[in-house]
Short mmCIF file of C-alpha atoms in Angstrom, two decimals:
data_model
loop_
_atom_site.label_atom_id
_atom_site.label_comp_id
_atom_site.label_asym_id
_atom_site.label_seq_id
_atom_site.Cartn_x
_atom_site.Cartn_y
_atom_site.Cartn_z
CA UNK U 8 0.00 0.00 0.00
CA UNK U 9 1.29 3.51 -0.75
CA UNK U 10 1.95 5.65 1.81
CA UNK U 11 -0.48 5.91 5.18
CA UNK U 12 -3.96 7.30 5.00
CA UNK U 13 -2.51 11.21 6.13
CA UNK U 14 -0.15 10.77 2.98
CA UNK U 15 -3.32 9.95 0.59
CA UNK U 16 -5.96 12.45 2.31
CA UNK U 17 -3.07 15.19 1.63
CA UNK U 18 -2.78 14.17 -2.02
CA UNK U 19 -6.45 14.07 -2.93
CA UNK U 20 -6.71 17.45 -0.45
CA UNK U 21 -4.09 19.76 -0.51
CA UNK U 22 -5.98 22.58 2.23
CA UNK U 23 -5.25 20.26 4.89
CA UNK U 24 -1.76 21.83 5.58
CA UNK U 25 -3.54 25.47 6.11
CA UNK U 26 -6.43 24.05 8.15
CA UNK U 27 -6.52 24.28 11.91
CA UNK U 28 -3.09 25.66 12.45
CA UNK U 29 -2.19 27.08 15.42
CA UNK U 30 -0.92 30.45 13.78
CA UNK U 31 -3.41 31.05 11.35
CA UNK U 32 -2.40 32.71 7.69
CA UNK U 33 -2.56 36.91 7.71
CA UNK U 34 -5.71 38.00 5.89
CA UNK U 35 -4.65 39.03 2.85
CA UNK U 36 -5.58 42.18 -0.04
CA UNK U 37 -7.14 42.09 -3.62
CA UNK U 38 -3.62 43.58 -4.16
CA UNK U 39 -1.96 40.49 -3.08
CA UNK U 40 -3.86 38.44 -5.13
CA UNK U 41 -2.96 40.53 -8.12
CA UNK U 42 0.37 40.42 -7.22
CA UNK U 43 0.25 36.97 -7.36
CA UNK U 44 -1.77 36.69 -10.54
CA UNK U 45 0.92 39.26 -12.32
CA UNK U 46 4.29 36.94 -10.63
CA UNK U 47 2.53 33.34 -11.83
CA UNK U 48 1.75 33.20 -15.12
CA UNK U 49 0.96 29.39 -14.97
CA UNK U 50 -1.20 29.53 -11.94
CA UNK U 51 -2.32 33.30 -12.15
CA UNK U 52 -4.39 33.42 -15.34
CA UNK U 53 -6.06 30.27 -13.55
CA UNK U 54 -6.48 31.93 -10.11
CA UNK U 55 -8.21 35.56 -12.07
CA UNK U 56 -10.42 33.35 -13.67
CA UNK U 57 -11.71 31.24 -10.77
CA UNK U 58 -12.18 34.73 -8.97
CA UNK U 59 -14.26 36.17 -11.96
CA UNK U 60 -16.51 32.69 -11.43
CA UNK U 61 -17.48 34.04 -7.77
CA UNK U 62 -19.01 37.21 -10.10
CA UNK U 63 -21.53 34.74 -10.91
CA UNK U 64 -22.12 33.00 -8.10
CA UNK U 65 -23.23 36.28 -6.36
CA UNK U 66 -25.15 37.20 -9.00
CA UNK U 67 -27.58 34.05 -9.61
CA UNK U 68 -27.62 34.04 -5.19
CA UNK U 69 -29.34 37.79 -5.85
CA UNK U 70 -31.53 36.87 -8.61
CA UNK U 71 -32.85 33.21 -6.91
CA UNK U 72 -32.85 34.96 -3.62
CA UNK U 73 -35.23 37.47 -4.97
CA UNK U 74 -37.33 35.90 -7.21
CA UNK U 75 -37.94 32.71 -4.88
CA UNK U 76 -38.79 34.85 -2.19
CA UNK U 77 -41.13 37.19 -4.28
CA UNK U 78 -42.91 34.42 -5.50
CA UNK U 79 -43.38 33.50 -1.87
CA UNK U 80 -44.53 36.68 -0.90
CA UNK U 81 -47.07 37.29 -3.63
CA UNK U 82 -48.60 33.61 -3.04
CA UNK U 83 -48.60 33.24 0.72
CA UNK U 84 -47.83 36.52 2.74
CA UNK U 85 -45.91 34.33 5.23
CA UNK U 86 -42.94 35.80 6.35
CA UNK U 87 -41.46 32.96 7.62
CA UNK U 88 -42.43 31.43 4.71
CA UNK U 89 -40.70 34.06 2.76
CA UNK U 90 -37.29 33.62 4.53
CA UNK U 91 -37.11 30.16 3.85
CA UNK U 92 -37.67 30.95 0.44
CA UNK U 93 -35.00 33.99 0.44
CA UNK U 94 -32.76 31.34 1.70
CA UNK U 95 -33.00 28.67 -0.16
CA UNK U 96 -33.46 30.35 -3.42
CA UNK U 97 -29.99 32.25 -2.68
CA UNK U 98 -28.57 29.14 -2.17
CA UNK U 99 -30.23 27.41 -5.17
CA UNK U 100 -29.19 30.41 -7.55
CA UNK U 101 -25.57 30.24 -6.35
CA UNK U 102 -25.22 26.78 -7.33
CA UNK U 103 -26.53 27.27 -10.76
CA UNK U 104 -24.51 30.25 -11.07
CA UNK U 105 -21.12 28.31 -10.41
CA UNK U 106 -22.34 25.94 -13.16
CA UNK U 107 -23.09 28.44 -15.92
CA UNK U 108 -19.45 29.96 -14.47
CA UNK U 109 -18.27 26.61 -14.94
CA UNK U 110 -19.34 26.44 -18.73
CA UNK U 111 -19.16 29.85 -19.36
CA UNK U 112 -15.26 29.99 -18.21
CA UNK U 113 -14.42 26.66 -19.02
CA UNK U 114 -13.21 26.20 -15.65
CA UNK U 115 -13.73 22.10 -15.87
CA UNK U 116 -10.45 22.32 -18.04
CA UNK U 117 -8.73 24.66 -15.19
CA UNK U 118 -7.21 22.89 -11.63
CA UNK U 119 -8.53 26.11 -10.25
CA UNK U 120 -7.64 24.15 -6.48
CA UNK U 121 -4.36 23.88 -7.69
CA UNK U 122 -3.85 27.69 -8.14
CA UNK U 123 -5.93 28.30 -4.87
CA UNK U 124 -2.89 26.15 -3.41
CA UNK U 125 -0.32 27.39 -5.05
CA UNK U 126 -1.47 30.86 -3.65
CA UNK U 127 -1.86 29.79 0.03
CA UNK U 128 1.95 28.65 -0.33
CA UNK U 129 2.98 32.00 -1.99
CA UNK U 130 1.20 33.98 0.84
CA UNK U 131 2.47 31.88 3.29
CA UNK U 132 5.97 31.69 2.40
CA UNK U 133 5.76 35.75 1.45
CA UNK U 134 4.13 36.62 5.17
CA UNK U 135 6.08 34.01 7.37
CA UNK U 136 9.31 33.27 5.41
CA UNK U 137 10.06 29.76 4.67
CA UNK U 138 6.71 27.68 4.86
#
């Protein structure tokens, strides 16, 4: 068998080295990122686009958060009712905003993780030295 369990569970996830530290990472700046983006230019390009996906995430959460809970509102005048509808339908619109992100981007062709990674260790080893 290769390698122990930890060894395999680190290959298929690569977060797990930035998760529960005990000195968390320093928050960092849209100018870091772009910093980042304008240093890499195999993992930038692939870390701008996975950021222009969230665009669209945030933008089908608005439009299923307010249409779901409109619809619930003009039918029922509950307002609990309504904000379970305003929740779910944001949730429900950001999902099918991260697929037509997905399509519209072509991220399925993109290891957009692997640039999220590659980030993490850039910040890392730019804010605490040697990581």
């Amino acid at each position: 068998m290769a390698g122990s369990y930890w060894d395999r569970f680190n290959e298929k996830f690569p977060y797990s080295k930035y998760l529960n530290r005990e000195k968390p990472l320093k928050p960092w700046t849209d100018a870091d990122v772009e910093a980042f983006i304008a240093s890499d230019p195999v993992h930038g390009p692939t870390l701008k686009t996975a950021r222009e996906a969230i665009k669209y995430a945030v933008v089908g959460s608005a439009i299923g958060a307010g249409s779901t809970a409109g619809v619930a509102w003009m039918f029922s005048k509950s307002p609990h009712g309504t904000a379970l509808a305003l929740g779910a339908g944001a949730v429900f619109g950001m999902v099918f905003g991260k697929e037509v992100a997905n399509h519209a981007l072509q991220l399925y062709k993109l290891d957009t993780m692997k640039a999220q990674v590659k980030f993490l260790d850039w910040w890392a080893s730019k804010t605490e030295g040697s990581f």
